[in-house]
Amino acid sequence: MDRINRLRLLLDHDESLLHLNAGLRKQGVHERETPHDASNAPQEARNTSQYPSDPSRDPSTQDQEAYEQVHQLTPLDPIAVHDGSFCPVVAVSRFPYKFVKDQLSQTVASQFFDRGQFWSRSWDLQVRQFLQEINHALECRLSLPTESKKGILLPFGERNWWPQPIFLGKCTSLDTKERLLAEIPPASNQDQFPTDQDKDYLAWEQALEAAVDATKNSKKSTKAKQQQRAMHHQSLVQCLERTQRYLGLQPHEEAESERTWEAAAEHEAAAADWEVTRPMMYGFWKQPLLVSIDVECNERCHKQVTEVGISTLDLSLLVDQAPGPLGKVWTAQIASRHLRVREYGHIVNRDFVAGCPANFEFGTSEWVSERDLGAVVQASWENAGAVVLVGHNPGADLAYLRQLGVAVEVQTEAMTGIVDVVDTAETYRMLRGEATVRSLGGILGELGLTGWHLHNAGNDARYALEAMMGMFFNNSST
């Protein structure tokens, strides 16, 4: 005899008690209480009792399927151990408004989200546990949408994605959340991905884009996104053209405007026969000092810069010199430095990258105090004319330099100071016509160059500059 029949036997003399909901049957939050003989009700009524009481809803429509995707009507599962998946907290704060339908949306919002309730929780708990709490209180079946395009569930552990989320602090209020946001360090350098993981990196990037979209009140229009991509692509093309002029591979605009059509045609024909064993056909536009920068920091505390690598190549000294295959004649004249911060000399990254600060391959490392680091870096190009900064995904590196007080503002129209920034990852992608960027090690491998002890800032700065030369002079002729 099961529990329900035993209760019927015990309460047989008071039939009205049998009509009360004793919590033995799980019901939807909007399911009305029915007598114990509800099994005699029409089949259609039983099927629709799981959904909000909306007379316009037809359970046979696609709308029902969409409802079931969010309200997975399966028995409640015990809370699983953390599997390495994460949720954007702002997206979770909008869960009832974006992922729950009909009246249930307002019910969930009123009892668990509105009036600051969501942000007043201590977010040591898993999001799944939070949903279990809602399900238990409201007798519903909410779960996290697992589709990657929803952007609310990011399977870092399952996909072994990198960079991984980093603990910033416990969130107990909206004010705490805003403070933690303000303390987010600059983005980690993205040059840690080997060539064979480019697809994984693309999936990681798309998942984060979806996560960002999930935190927004409304998505950008497709047209606006297309325009943004087009503008970004155009800026990359323009940077590639400028880089070719810096290296003497293309005539700069001033020289081009002064030549006659006949002279230009003759020069173009001669350029078609040019080989890397000859001096450049065109002059170096602005004759810049190429300065390659790489910054390494404590992977557990990004405010602690541990290493800075600096490699320089003065193009004004190479006017009559042929670059040679892979530009090796030029790269032999690169001057490289490796600065280590004395206060953080004991730190070696091991969790996300294999740090090797003691393995500088191009000289002797220099110890610098944290207080003097910015000034030492700035002095590397302070007395130069035009400066072109080079880096592999240099966005994070430039952010770290600004953090150190280094002036890295770019003025592309100027003839002195920092006139440009060349991203070797994007440059190689553009030259090869590829969809995704490659890691520094991957590019070196493709060019037939060997990179020893990557993730040492001094080595990475040197190899980024060598890779830049190699990608432009990787054939016997151009």
GROMACS .gro file of C-alpha atoms in nm:
model
  478
    1MET     CA    1   0.000   0.000   0.000
    2ASP     CA    2   0.154   0.331  -0.105
    3ARG     CA    3   0.151   0.657   0.092
    4ILE     CA    4  -0.150   0.805  -0.084
    5ASN     CA    5  -0.370   0.500  -0.022
    6ARG     CA    6  -0.258   0.489   0.342
    7LEU     CA    7  -0.364   0.853   0.383
    8ARG     CA    8  -0.697   0.781   0.222
    9LEU     CA    9  -0.752   0.499   0.473
   10LEU     CA   10  -0.657   0.722   0.767
   11LEU     CA   11  -0.869   1.016   0.650
   12ASP     CA   12  -1.158   0.816   0.517
   13HIS     CA   13  -1.405   0.978   0.758
   14ASP     CA   14  -1.323   1.335   0.652
   15GLU     CA   15  -1.335   1.338   0.275
   16SER     CA   16  -1.275   1.713   0.249
   17LEU     CA   17  -0.920   1.664   0.374
   18LEU     CA   18  -0.847   1.449   0.073
   19HIS     CA   19  -0.891   1.753  -0.150
   20LEU     CA   20  -0.605   1.941   0.014
   21ASN     CA   21  -0.262   1.956  -0.147
   22ALA     CA   22  -0.032   1.765   0.088
   23GLY     CA   23   0.269   1.813  -0.139
   24LEU     CA   24   0.286   1.449  -0.241
   25ARG     CA   25   0.225   1.528  -0.604
   26LYS     CA   26   0.449   1.779  -0.781
   27GLN     CA   27   0.244   2.046  -0.955
   28GLY     CA   28   0.331   2.343  -1.172
   29VAL     CA   29   0.312   2.677  -0.998
   30HIS     CA   30  -0.003   2.761  -1.190
   31GLU     CA   31  -0.164   2.417  -1.165
   32ARG     CA   32  -0.493   2.436  -0.981
   33GLU     CA   33  -0.570   2.189  -0.706
   34THR     CA   34  -0.802   1.913  -0.825
   35PRO     CA   35  -1.001   1.642  -0.646
   36HIS     CA   36  -0.842   1.304  -0.596
   37ASP     CA   37  -1.044   1.159  -0.883
   38ALA     CA   38  -0.901   1.403  -1.136
   39SER     CA   39  -0.785   1.107  -1.341
   40ASN     CA   40  -1.135   1.102  -1.487
   41ALA     CA   41  -1.088   1.451  -1.632
   42PRO     CA   42  -1.050   1.488  -2.010
   43GLN     CA   43  -0.703   1.405  -2.142
   44GLU     CA   44  -0.657   1.755  -2.289
   45ALA     CA   45  -0.705   1.917  -1.949
   46ARG     CA   46  -0.443   1.692  -1.788
   47ASN     CA   47  -0.188   1.772  -2.060
   48THR     CA   48  -0.227   2.147  -2.032
   49SER     CA   49  -0.220   2.160  -1.653
   50GLN     CA   50   0.162   2.175  -1.662
   51TYR     CA   51   0.157   2.511  -1.837
   52PRO     CA   52   0.040   2.855  -1.724
   53SER     CA   53  -0.336   2.895  -1.753
   54ASP     CA   54  -0.340   3.083  -2.081
   55PRO     CA   55  -0.645   2.997  -2.298
   56SER     CA   56  -0.461   3.110  -2.611
   57ARG     CA   57  -0.188   2.846  -2.568
   58ASP     CA   58  -0.214   2.539  -2.786
   59PRO     CA   59   0.001   2.254  -2.647
   60SER     CA   60   0.051   2.118  -2.997
   61THR     CA   61   0.225   2.431  -3.124
   62GLN     CA   62   0.595   2.512  -3.145
   63ASP     CA   63   0.542   2.753  -2.857
   64GLN     CA   64   0.495   2.454  -2.629
   65GLU     CA   65   0.826   2.308  -2.748
   66ALA     CA   66   1.002   2.635  -2.673
   67TYR     CA   67   0.838   2.640  -2.330
   68GLU     CA   68   0.957   2.289  -2.254
   69GLN     CA   69   1.314   2.377  -2.349
   70VAL     CA   70   1.329   2.628  -2.065
   71HIS     CA   71   1.088   2.452  -1.826
   72GLN     CA   72   1.234   2.105  -1.848
   73LEU     CA   73   0.963   1.892  -1.692
   74THR     CA   74   1.187   1.629  -1.541
   75PRO     CA   75   1.231   1.521  -1.178
   76LEU     CA   76   1.452   1.748  -0.971
   77ASP     CA   77   1.811   1.626  -0.966
   78PRO     CA   78   2.047   1.654  -0.671
   79ILE     CA   79   2.302   1.934  -0.698
   80ALA     CA   80   2.605   1.813  -0.889
   81VAL     CA   81   2.960   1.902  -0.799
   82HIS     CA   82   3.106   2.197  -0.985
   83ASP     CA   83   3.186   2.084  -1.339
   84GLY     CA   84   3.382   2.388  -1.450
   85SER     CA   85   3.086   2.566  -1.609
   86PHE     CA   86   3.024   2.932  -1.532
   87CYS     CA   87   2.740   3.178  -1.582
   88PRO     CA   88   2.762   3.555  -1.646
   89VAL     CA   89   2.615   3.696  -1.326
   90VAL     CA   90   2.443   3.987  -1.502
   91ALA     CA   91   2.278   3.744  -1.743
   92VAL     CA   92   2.158   3.534  -1.448
   93SER     CA   93   2.016   3.848  -1.285
   94ARG     CA   94   1.790   3.882  -1.590
   95PHE     CA   95   1.698   3.514  -1.607
   96PRO     CA   96   1.322   3.544  -1.540
   97TYR     CA   97   1.281   3.825  -1.790
   98LYS     CA   98   1.474   3.667  -2.078
   99PHE     CA   99   1.439   3.292  -2.029
  100VAL     CA  100   1.107   3.233  -1.850
  101LYS     CA  101   0.774   3.274  -2.026
  102ASP     CA  102   0.429   3.399  -1.937
  103GLN     CA  103   0.305   3.455  -1.582
  104LEU     CA  104   0.575   3.234  -1.433
  105SER     CA  105   0.828   3.499  -1.534
  106GLN     CA  106   0.670   3.759  -1.308
  107THR     CA  107   0.622   3.511  -1.025
  108VAL     CA  108   0.988   3.412  -1.024
  109ALA     CA  109   1.100   3.772  -1.059
  110SER     CA  110   0.882   3.895  -0.772
  111GLN     CA  111   0.988   3.627  -0.526
  112PHE     CA  112   1.359   3.597  -0.606
  113PHE     CA  113   1.488   3.884  -0.821
  114ASP     CA  114   1.301   4.213  -0.779
  115ARG     CA  115   1.375   4.477  -0.514
  116GLY     CA  116   1.742   4.384  -0.496
  117GLN     CA  117   1.679   4.029  -0.377
  118PHE     CA  118   1.907   3.875  -0.636
  119TRP     CA  119   2.208   4.092  -0.557
  120SER     CA  120   2.165   4.060  -0.182
  121ARG     CA  121   2.244   3.689  -0.200
  122SER     CA  122   2.590   3.560  -0.117
  123TRP     CA  123   2.704   3.412  -0.446
  124ASP     CA  124   2.905   3.123  -0.310
  125LEU     CA  125   2.617   2.902  -0.425
  126GLN     CA  126   2.595   2.747  -0.767
  127VAL     CA  127   2.343   2.896  -1.006
  128ARG     CA  128   2.191   2.551  -1.046
  129GLN     CA  129   2.137   2.538  -0.670
  130PHE     CA  130   1.965   2.876  -0.688
  131LEU     CA  131   1.729   2.741  -0.954
  132GLN     CA  132   1.664   2.433  -0.743
  133GLU     CA  133   1.562   2.664  -0.462
  134ILE     CA  134   1.319   2.841  -0.695
  135ASN     CA  135   1.185   2.509  -0.825
  136HIS     CA  136   1.127   2.381  -0.473
  137ALA     CA  137   0.951   2.698  -0.359
  138LEU     CA  138   0.732   2.740  -0.667
  139GLU     CA  139   0.696   2.374  -0.766
  140CYS     CA  140   0.822   2.440  -1.117
  141ARG     CA  141   1.097   2.297  -1.335
  142LEU     CA  142   1.333   2.578  -1.434
  143SER     CA  143   1.680   2.496  -1.566
  144LEU     CA  144   1.964   2.672  -1.741
  145PRO     CA  145   1.944   2.685  -2.121
  146THR     CA  146   2.238   2.485  -2.250
  147GLU     CA  147   2.245   2.620  -2.606
  148SER     CA  148   2.571   2.808  -2.659
  149LYS     CA  149   2.391   3.087  -2.846
  150LYS     CA  150   2.198   3.171  -2.529
  151GLY     CA  151   2.526   3.273  -2.364
  152ILE     CA  152   2.424   3.186  -2.009
  153LEU     CA  153   2.612   2.857  -1.959
  154LEU     CA  154   2.984   2.862  -2.042
  155PRO     CA  155   3.143   2.513  -2.021
  156PHE     CA  156   3.502   2.614  -1.949
  157GLY     CA  157   3.576   2.286  -1.775
  158GLU     CA  158   3.420   2.058  -2.036
  159ARG     CA  159   3.585   2.237  -2.329
  160ASN     CA  160   3.913   2.304  -2.147
  161TRP     CA  161   3.896   2.666  -2.262
  162TRP     CA  162   4.161   2.921  -2.172
  163PRO     CA  163   4.175   3.187  -2.032
  164GLN     CA  164   3.976   3.052  -1.739
  165PRO     CA  165   3.760   3.265  -1.506
  166ILE     CA  166   3.953   3.406  -1.212
  167PHE     CA  167   3.813   3.461  -0.863
  168LEU     CA  168   3.775   3.832  -0.785
  169GLY     CA  169   3.579   3.818  -0.460
  170LYS     CA  170   3.249   3.727  -0.299
  171CYS     CA  171   2.946   3.919  -0.425
  172THR     CA  172   2.696   4.001  -0.150
  173SER     CA  173   2.532   4.318  -0.281
  174LEU     CA  174   2.494   4.533  -0.589
  175ASP     CA  175   2.755   4.773  -0.452
  176THR     CA  176   2.999   4.485  -0.410
  177LYS     CA  177   2.931   4.377  -0.767
  178GLU     CA  178   3.010   4.727  -0.899
  179ARG     CA  179   3.329   4.741  -0.694
  180LEU     CA  180   3.444   4.403  -0.825
  181LEU     CA  181   3.372   4.514  -1.181
  182ALA     CA  182   3.589   4.821  -1.131
  183GLU     CA  183   3.874   4.600  -1.011
  184ILE     CA  184   3.876   4.367  -1.311
  185PRO     CA  185   4.233   4.360  -1.446
  186PRO     CA  186   4.319   4.406  -1.814
  187ALA     CA  187   4.243   4.109  -2.038
  188SER     CA  188   4.501   3.832  -2.045
  189ASN     CA  189   4.728   3.805  -2.346
  190GLN     CA  190   4.572   3.576  -2.603
  191ASP     CA  191   4.891   3.442  -2.760
  192GLN     CA  192   4.883   3.124  -2.555
  193PHE     CA  193   4.691   2.907  -2.802
  194PRO     CA  194   4.880   2.647  -3.007
  195THR     CA  195   4.798   2.617  -3.375
  196ASP     CA  196   4.589   2.303  -3.340
  197GLN     CA  197   4.351   2.474  -3.099
  198ASP     CA  198   4.237   2.757  -3.324
  199LYS     CA  199   3.888   2.604  -3.353
  200ASP     CA  200   3.864   2.585  -2.975
  201TYR     CA  201   3.967   2.948  -2.951
  202LEU     CA  202   3.698   3.045  -3.202
  203ALA     CA  203   3.436   2.854  -3.000
  204TRP     CA  204   3.560   3.028  -2.684
  205GLU     CA  205   3.534   3.367  -2.853
  206GLN     CA  206   3.184   3.300  -2.987
  207ALA     CA  207   3.068   3.178  -2.645
  208LEU     CA  208   3.193   3.495  -2.478
  209GLU     CA  209   3.024   3.710  -2.742
  210ALA     CA  210   2.698   3.529  -2.670
  211ALA     CA  211   2.756   3.580  -2.297
  212VAL     CA  212   2.806   3.953  -2.349
  213ASP     CA  213   2.486   3.967  -2.555
  214ALA     CA  214   2.303   3.783  -2.276
  215THR     CA  215   2.390   4.062  -2.033
  216LYS     CA  216   2.244   4.332  -2.256
  217ASN     CA  217   1.890   4.457  -2.244
  218SER     CA  218   1.870   4.439  -2.620
  219LYS     CA  219   2.103   4.304  -2.886
  220LYS     CA  220   2.264   4.521  -3.147
  221SER     CA  221   2.102   4.499  -3.484
  222THR     CA  222   2.260   4.272  -3.740
  223LYS     CA  223   2.327   4.573  -3.960
  224ALA     CA  224   2.513   4.753  -3.683
  225LYS     CA  225   2.728   4.447  -3.616
  226GLN     CA  226   2.808   4.411  -3.983
  227GLN     CA  227   2.911   4.775  -4.000
  228GLN     CA  228   3.130   4.732  -3.695
  229ARG     CA  229   3.302   4.428  -3.847
  230ALA     CA  230   3.349   4.611  -4.176
  231MET     CA  231   3.511   4.907  -4.001
  232HIS     CA  232   3.741   4.676  -3.805
  233HIS     CA  233   3.842   4.493  -4.122
  234GLN     CA  234   3.908   4.822  -4.298
  235SER     CA  235   4.132   4.940  -4.015
  236LEU     CA  236   4.331   4.614  -4.036
  237VAL     CA  237   4.376   4.655  -4.412
  238GLN     CA  238   4.497   5.011  -4.365
  239CYS     CA  239   4.742   4.901  -4.096
  240LEU     CA  240   4.874   4.627  -4.325
  241GLU     CA  241   4.931   4.881  -4.603
  242ARG     CA  242   5.112   5.116  -4.366
  243THR     CA  243   5.331   4.830  -4.243
  244GLN     CA  244   5.432   4.746  -4.599
  245ARG     CA  245   5.537   5.109  -4.647
  246TYR     CA  246   5.737   5.107  -4.325
  247LEU     CA  247   5.929   4.803  -4.454
  248GLY     CA  248   5.983   4.945  -4.803
  249LEU     CA  249   5.757   4.690  -4.970
  250GLN     CA  250   5.528   4.961  -5.108
  251PRO     CA  251   5.592   5.325  -5.199
  252HIS     CA  252   5.463   5.575  -4.949
  253GLU     CA  253   5.200   5.821  -5.065
  254GLU     CA  254   5.427   6.125  -5.082
  255ALA     CA  255   5.682   5.952  -5.307
  256GLU     CA  256   5.407   5.803  -5.521
  257SER     CA  257   5.247   6.143  -5.587
  258GLU     CA  258   5.577   6.293  -5.709
  259ARG     CA  259   5.643   6.031  -5.979
  260THR     CA  260   5.518   6.038  -6.336
  261TRP     CA  261   5.296   5.761  -6.466
  262GLU     CA  262   5.576   5.624  -6.685
  263ALA     CA  263   5.824   5.617  -6.396
  264ALA     CA  264   5.570   5.446  -6.174
  265ALA     CA  265   5.499   5.175  -6.434
  266GLU     CA  266   5.871   5.114  -6.487
  267HIS     CA  267   5.932   5.094  -6.114
  268GLU     CA  268   5.642   4.852  -6.066
  269ALA     CA  269   5.780   4.620  -6.333
  270ALA     CA  270   6.120   4.623  -6.165
  271ALA     CA  271   5.959   4.552  -5.827
  272ALA     CA  272   5.798   4.238  -5.968
  273ASP     CA  273   6.147   4.091  -6.014
  274TRP     CA  274   6.272   4.199  -5.673
  275GLU     CA  275   6.412   3.931  -5.441
  276VAL     CA  276   6.481   3.930  -5.069
  277THR     CA  277   6.853   3.907  -5.141
  278ARG     CA  278   6.846   4.264  -5.277
  279PRO     CA  279   6.799   4.595  -5.094
  280MET     CA  280   6.444   4.725  -5.079
  281MET     CA  281   6.298   4.889  -5.389
  282TYR     CA  282   6.130   5.164  -5.189
  283GLY     CA  283   6.245   5.378  -4.901
  284PHE     CA  284   6.136   5.309  -4.545
  285TRP     CA  285   5.837   5.535  -4.482
  286LYS     CA  286   5.909   5.752  -4.175
  287GLN     CA  287   6.220   5.536  -4.114
  288PRO     CA  288   6.074   5.416  -3.785
  289LEU     CA  289   6.223   5.240  -3.487
  290LEU     CA  290   6.037   4.911  -3.451
  291VAL     CA  291   5.980   4.836  -3.082
  292SER     CA  292   5.838   4.495  -2.995
  293ILE     CA  293   5.684   4.468  -2.649
  294ASP     CA  294   5.566   4.176  -2.440
  295VAL     CA  295   5.444   4.191  -2.080
  296GLU     CA  296   5.400   3.903  -1.839
  297CYS     CA  297   5.212   3.930  -1.512
  298ASN     CA  298   5.117   3.716  -1.216
  299GLU     CA  299   4.840   3.492  -1.349
  300ARG     CA  300   4.670   3.511  -1.009
  301CYS     CA  301   4.701   3.889  -0.971
  302HIS     CA  302   4.721   4.081  -1.296
  303LYS     CA  303   4.821   4.402  -1.124
  304GLN     CA  304   5.160   4.248  -1.054
  305VAL     CA  305   5.368   4.287  -1.369
  306THR     CA  306   5.656   4.042  -1.340
  307GLU     CA  307   5.842   4.078  -1.673
  308VAL     CA  308   5.870   4.313  -1.968
  309GLY     CA  309   6.043   4.219  -2.292
  310ILE     CA  310   6.168   4.484  -2.535
  311SER     CA  311   6.321   4.423  -2.878
  312THR     CA  312   6.412   4.706  -3.113
  313LEU     CA  313   6.510   4.728  -3.480
  314ASP     CA  314   6.606   5.065  -3.630
  315LEU     CA  315   6.503   5.062  -3.997
  316SER     CA  316   6.699   5.380  -4.068
  317LEU     CA  317   7.017   5.173  -4.032
  318LEU     CA  318   6.905   4.917  -4.291
  319VAL     CA  319   6.861   5.139  -4.596
  320ASP     CA  320   7.108   4.957  -4.820
  321GLN     CA  321   7.078   4.611  -4.667
  322ALA     CA  322   6.882   4.323  -4.815
  323PRO     CA  323   6.651   4.154  -4.563
  324GLY     CA  324   6.746   3.802  -4.671
  325PRO     CA  325   6.517   3.497  -4.651
  326LEU     CA  326   6.274   3.536  -4.361
  327GLY     CA  327   6.439   3.872  -4.298
  328LYS     CA  328   6.721   3.703  -4.108
  329VAL     CA  329   6.982   3.959  -4.215
  330TRP     CA  330   6.775   4.227  -4.048
  331THR     CA  331   6.666   4.024  -3.745
  332ALA     CA  332   7.030   3.953  -3.663
  333GLN     CA  333   7.054   4.323  -3.575
  334ILE     CA  334   6.764   4.325  -3.328
  335ALA     CA  335   6.857   4.447  -2.980
  336SER     CA  336   6.668   4.260  -2.707
  337ARG     CA  337   6.619   4.323  -2.335
  338HIS     CA  338   6.443   4.131  -2.060
  339LEU     CA  339   6.333   4.326  -1.754
  340ARG     CA  340   6.235   4.137  -1.439
  341VAL     CA  341   6.062   4.307  -1.149
  342ARG     CA  342   6.262   4.260  -0.833
  343GLU     CA  343   5.960   4.255  -0.600
  344TYR     CA  344   5.798   3.968  -0.793
  345GLY     CA  345   6.107   3.770  -0.884
  346HIS     CA  346   5.982   3.468  -0.691
  347ILE     CA  347   5.663   3.437  -0.898
  348VAL     CA  348   5.653   3.174  -1.173
  349ASN     CA  349   5.326   3.111  -1.359
  350ARG     CA  350   5.230   2.746  -1.376
  351ASP     CA  351   4.852   2.708  -1.388
  352PHE     CA  352   4.750   2.870  -1.718
  353VAL     CA  353   5.085   2.906  -1.894
  354ALA     CA  354   5.427   2.754  -1.837
  355GLY     CA  355   5.619   3.058  -1.720
  356CYS     CA  356   5.997   3.058  -1.761
  357PRO     CA  357   6.130   3.396  -1.643
  358ALA     CA  358   6.479   3.255  -1.589
  359ASN     CA  359   6.521   3.140  -1.950
  360PHE     CA  360   6.592   3.454  -2.153
  361GLU     CA  361   6.761   3.341  -2.475
  362PHE     CA  362   6.904   3.671  -2.603
  363GLY     CA  363   7.123   3.809  -2.329
  364THR     CA  364   7.118   3.864  -1.955
  365SER     CA  365   6.799   3.957  -1.772
  366GLU     CA  366   6.794   4.291  -1.592
  367TRP     CA  367   6.644   4.339  -1.246
  368VAL     CA  368   6.432   4.652  -1.209
  369SER     CA  369   6.225   4.777  -0.917
  370GLU     CA  370   5.851   4.802  -0.967
  371ARG     CA  371   5.871   5.176  -0.905
  372ASP     CA  372   6.124   5.231  -1.187
  373LEU     CA  373   5.984   4.984  -1.439
  374GLY     CA  374   5.766   5.229  -1.631
  375ALA     CA  375   6.046   5.483  -1.672
  376VAL     CA  376   6.291   5.217  -1.791
  377VAL     CA  377   6.045   5.096  -2.054
  378GLN     CA  378   5.964   5.450  -2.169
  379ALA     CA  379   6.333   5.528  -2.211
  380SER     CA  380   6.364   5.250  -2.471
  381TRP     CA  381   6.221   5.479  -2.741
  382GLU     CA  382   6.212   5.820  -2.578
  383ASN     CA  383   6.483   5.974  -2.798
  384ALA     CA  384   6.376   5.804  -3.121
  385GLY     CA  385   6.196   5.973  -3.410
  386ALA     CA  386   5.900   5.772  -3.538
  387VAL     CA  387   5.819   5.462  -3.333
  388VAL     CA  388   5.608   5.165  -3.442
  389LEU     CA  389   5.510   4.936  -3.156
  390VAL     CA  390   5.491   4.567  -3.242
  391GLY     CA  391   5.326   4.291  -3.043
  392HIS     CA  392   5.136   3.966  -3.070
  393ASN     CA  393   4.780   4.053  -2.965
  394PRO     CA  394   4.925   4.365  -2.801
  395GLY     CA  395   4.603   4.497  -2.647
  396ALA     CA  396   4.673   4.353  -2.303
  397ASP     CA  397   5.041   4.450  -2.320
  398LEU     CA  398   4.952   4.812  -2.393
  399ALA     CA  399   4.704   4.810  -2.104
  400TYR     CA  400   4.976   4.689  -1.868
  401LEU     CA  401   5.213   4.959  -1.995
  402ARG     CA  402   4.953   5.226  -1.926
  403GLN     CA  403   4.915   5.077  -1.579
  404LEU     CA  404   5.289   5.135  -1.535
  405GLY     CA  405   5.256   5.496  -1.645
  406VAL     CA  406   5.406   5.446  -1.992
  407ALA     CA  407   5.266   5.677  -2.261
  408VAL     CA  408   5.153   5.464  -2.555
  409GLU     CA  409   4.914   5.701  -2.733
  410VAL     CA  410   4.924   5.655  -3.111
  411GLN     CA  411   4.921   5.935  -3.369
  412THR     CA  412   4.923   5.778  -3.714
  413GLU     CA  413   4.950   6.113  -3.894
  414ALA     CA  414   5.257   6.225  -3.698
  415MET     CA  415   5.618   6.182  -3.808
  416THR     CA  416   5.757   6.141  -3.456
  417GLY     CA  417   5.648   5.961  -3.142
  418ILE     CA  418   5.440   5.645  -3.155
  419VAL     CA  419   5.290   5.648  -3.503
  420ASP     CA  420   5.144   5.298  -3.519
  421VAL     CA  421   5.085   4.962  -3.350
  422VAL     CA  422   5.131   4.643  -3.552
  423ASP     CA  423   4.959   4.328  -3.429
  424THR     CA  424   5.153   4.031  -3.566
  425ALA     CA  425   4.860   3.796  -3.500
  426GLU     CA  426   4.619   3.998  -3.713
  427THR     CA  427   4.884   4.081  -3.973
  428TYR     CA  428   4.959   3.713  -4.031
  429ARG     CA  429   4.589   3.632  -4.047
  430MET     CA  430   4.534   3.904  -4.308
  431LEU     CA  431   4.831   3.795  -4.519
  432ARG     CA  432   4.715   3.434  -4.514
  433GLY     CA  433   4.344   3.509  -4.554
  434GLU     CA  434   4.257   3.301  -4.248
  435ALA     CA  435   3.947   3.330  -4.031
  436THR     CA  436   4.117   3.317  -3.691
  437VAL     CA  437   4.445   3.437  -3.548
  438ARG     CA  438   4.728   3.199  -3.465
  439SER     CA  439   4.941   3.179  -3.157
  440LEU     CA  440   5.293   3.318  -3.169
  441GLY     CA  441   5.434   2.966  -3.148
  442GLY     CA  442   5.203   2.856  -3.427
  443ILE     CA  443   5.320   3.133  -3.659
  444LEU     CA  444   5.685   3.061  -3.585
  445GLY     CA  445   5.624   2.696  -3.669
  446GLU     CA  446   5.451   2.783  -3.996
  447LEU     CA  447   5.745   3.002  -4.095
  448GLY     CA  448   5.999   2.735  -4.007
  449LEU     CA  449   6.136   2.937  -3.715
  450THR     CA  450   6.208   2.792  -3.373
  451GLY     CA  451   6.088   2.962  -3.059
  452TRP     CA  452   6.260   2.861  -2.737
  453HIS     CA  453   6.101   2.918  -2.396
  454LEU     CA  454   5.790   3.104  -2.503
  455HIS     CA  455   5.607   3.301  -2.232
  456ASN     CA  456   5.933   3.454  -2.126
  457ALA     CA  457   5.861   3.821  -2.199
  458GLY     CA  458   6.206   3.887  -2.345
  459ASN     CA  459   6.186   3.589  -2.578
  460ASP     CA  460   5.828   3.663  -2.687
  461ALA     CA  461   5.910   4.024  -2.774
  462ARG     CA  462   6.205   3.907  -2.983
  463TYR     CA  463   6.012   3.630  -3.156
  464ALA     CA  464   5.721   3.862  -3.239
  465LEU     CA  465   5.959   4.091  -3.428
  466GLU     CA  466   6.127   3.796  -3.600
  467ALA     CA  467   5.784   3.661  -3.696
  468MET     CA  468   5.691   4.000  -3.841
  469MET     CA  469   5.998   3.995  -4.065
  470GLY     CA  470   5.946   3.631  -4.156
  471MET     CA  471   5.585   3.673  -4.266
  472PHE     CA  472   5.676   3.953  -4.508
  473PHE     CA  473   5.999   3.799  -4.640
  474ASN     CA  474   5.912   3.430  -4.630
  475ASN     CA  475   5.962   3.372  -5.005
  476SER     CA  476   6.261   3.409  -5.231
  477SER     CA  477   6.070   3.687  -5.401
  478THR     CA  478   5.758   3.893  -5.330
   0.00000   0.00000   0.00000
